[in-house]
Tab-separated table of C-alpha atoms in Angstrom:
chain	number	residue	atom	x	y	z
A	145	MET	CA	15.514	6.599	0.269
A	146	THR	CA	11.868	7.475	-0.047
A	147	PRO	CA	10.166	8.109	3.295
A	148	ASP	CA	8.485	5.533	5.446
A	149	PRO	CA	4.735	6.211	5.089
A	150	VAL	CA	4.201	6.052	8.869
A	151	GLU	CA	6.637	8.950	9.267
A	152	SER	CA	5.783	10.957	6.150
A	153	LEU	CA	2.001	10.369	6.133
A	154	PRO	CA	0.933	9.915	9.788
A	155	GLN	CA	-2.554	11.223	9.008
A	156	HIS	CA	-3.095	8.099	6.858
A	157	TYR	CA	-0.830	5.324	8.219
A	158	ARG	CA	-0.437	3.843	11.693
A	159	VAL	CA	1.442	0.812	12.985
A	160	VAL	CA	-0.906	-1.865	14.343
A	161	LEU	CA	1.742	-4.513	15.073
A	162	GLU	CA	5.472	-4.829	14.568
A	163	ASN	CA	7.944	-7.592	15.316
A	164	GLU	CA	11.165	-8.926	13.787
A	165	ARG	CA	9.346	-10.514	10.804
A	166	VAL	CA	6.454	-8.192	9.854
A	167	ARG	CA	5.030	-4.726	10.291
A	168	VAL	CA	1.251	-4.359	10.052
A	169	LEU	CA	-0.062	-0.951	8.969
A	170	GLU	CA	-3.576	0.448	8.914
A	171	TYR	CA	-4.273	2.961	6.129
A	172	THR	CA	-7.283	5.292	5.892
A	173	ASP	CA	-8.178	8.209	3.654
A	174	HIS	CA	-11.146	10.149	2.273
A	175	PRO	CA	-12.320	10.879	-1.289
A	176	GLY	CA	-9.963	13.347	-2.936
A	177	ASP	CA	-7.072	12.682	-0.527
A	178	ARG	CA	-3.587	12.360	-2.047
A	179	THR	CA	-0.382	10.877	-0.674
A	180	THR	CA	3.185	11.947	-1.345
A	181	THR	CA	5.654	9.421	-2.722
A	182	HIS	CA	6.452	6.727	-0.167
A	183	ARG	CA	7.863	3.187	-0.102
A	184	HIS	CA	6.426	-0.231	0.755
A	185	PRO	CA	8.419	-3.477	1.010
A	186	ASP	CA	6.838	-6.693	-0.318
A	187	SER	CA	3.429	-6.782	1.376
A	188	VAL	CA	0.005	-8.343	1.554
A	189	MET	CA	-2.805	-5.785	1.301
A	190	ILE	CA	-6.247	-6.544	2.784
A	191	THR	CA	-9.107	-4.214	1.896
A	192	LEU	CA	-11.520	-3.471	4.741
A	193	SER	CA	-13.563	-1.165	2.495
A	194	SER	CA	-14.061	-0.965	-1.251
A	195	PHE	CA	-12.078	1.808	-2.954
A	196	ARG	CA	-10.975	3.429	-6.210
A	197	ARG	CA	-7.587	5.098	-6.441
A	198	THR	CA	-4.821	6.047	-8.835
A	199	LEU	CA	-1.232	5.033	-8.065
A	200	ARG	CA	1.690	6.830	-9.711
A	201	ALA	CA	5.373	5.924	-9.929
A	202	GLY	CA	8.126	6.949	-12.322
A	203	GLY	CA	5.821	8.154	-15.090
A	204	THR	CA	3.502	5.132	-14.780
A	205	GLU	CA	-0.092	5.486	-13.615
A	206	VAL	CA	-2.435	2.662	-12.600
A	207	ASP	CA	-6.099	2.882	-11.569
A	208	VAL	CA	-7.042	0.365	-8.879
A	209	GLU	CA	-10.577	-0.578	-7.853
A	210	LEU	CA	-11.122	-3.322	-5.270
A	211	PRO	CA	-14.078	-4.510	-3.200
A	212	ALA	CA	-13.979	-4.889	0.573
A	213	GLY	CA	-12.615	-8.182	1.881
A	214	THR	CA	-9.980	-8.637	-0.825
A	215	ALA	CA	-6.400	-9.784	-0.197
A	216	ARG	CA	-3.729	-8.914	-2.778
A	217	TRP	CA	0.045	-9.139	-3.095
A	218	LEU	CA	1.946	-5.838	-3.361
A	219	ASP	CA	5.481	-5.977	-4.785
A	220	ALA	CA	8.013	-3.691	-3.079
A	221	GLN	CA	7.503	-0.261	-4.633
A	222	GLU	CA	7.571	3.494	-4.343
A	223	HIS	CA	4.385	5.300	-5.315
A	224	SER	CA	2.027	8.170	-4.604
A	225	GLY	CA	-1.734	7.774	-4.541
A	226	HIS	CA	-5.008	9.626	-5.040
A	227	ASN	CA	-8.444	8.493	-3.809
A	228	ILE	CA	-10.515	9.025	-6.976
A	229	GLY	CA	-13.591	7.289	-5.591
A	230	ASP	CA	-16.528	8.510	-3.564
A	231	THR	CA	-15.849	6.373	-0.464
A	232	ASP	CA	-13.269	6.330	2.300
A	233	THR	CA	-10.393	3.865	1.926
A	234	HIS	CA	-9.614	1.458	4.798
A	235	VAL	CA	-6.818	-1.041	4.193
A	236	VAL	CA	-4.378	-3.168	6.206
A	237	PHE	CA	-0.854	-3.845	4.913
A	238	VAL	CA	1.232	-6.740	6.220
A	239	GLU	CA	4.761	-5.662	5.302
A	240	LEU	CA	7.402	-8.414	5.136
A	241	LYS	CA	10.775	-7.707	6.706
A	242	GLU	CA	12.517	-10.825	5.403
A	243	PRO	CA	14.359	-10.608	2.075
A	244	PRO	CA	12.963	-12.516	-0.905
A	245	GLY	CA	14.054	-16.116	-1.271
A	246	PRO	CA	16.713	-17.251	-3.753
A	247	GLY	CA	15.964	-17.572	-7.405
A	248	PRO	CA	14.724	-15.257	-10.128
A	249	ARG	CA	12.120	-12.597	-9.398
A	250	ARG	CA	9.748	-11.179	-11.942
A	251	PRO	CA	9.940	-7.428	-12.477
A	252	PRO	CA	7.922	-5.570	-9.801
A	253	ARG	CA	4.484	-4.293	-10.793
A	254	LEU	CA	2.837	-1.084	-9.643
A	255	GLY	CA	-0.210	-1.648	-7.464
A	256	PRO	CA	-1.729	-4.823	-6.056
A	257	THR	CA	-1.708	-8.142	-7.951
A	258	ASP	CA	-3.286	-11.534	-7.481
């Protein structure tokens, strides 16, 4: 199992709220910062600052650029990241603890989606 980002990357992630249904994380980094591979369950990501970063997983690389005040879905995934922009990143993740509902699921995508 890939490490929990709160445990493996405490300089970037902190728990803001946790209960039986969700865990809310705050993430911050600086230009040039990199993260080791870590795992997120299905989550909602809310950007508190604009940012540019590269996400990598299993030979796939995706560049992500989002403005402040954006909410995006994040499929469960393992990835590492690199702040390739010239601004600090400040993001909140609302991680879901409940399993997905019944029925077919589309293949997970790397990075945030609409």
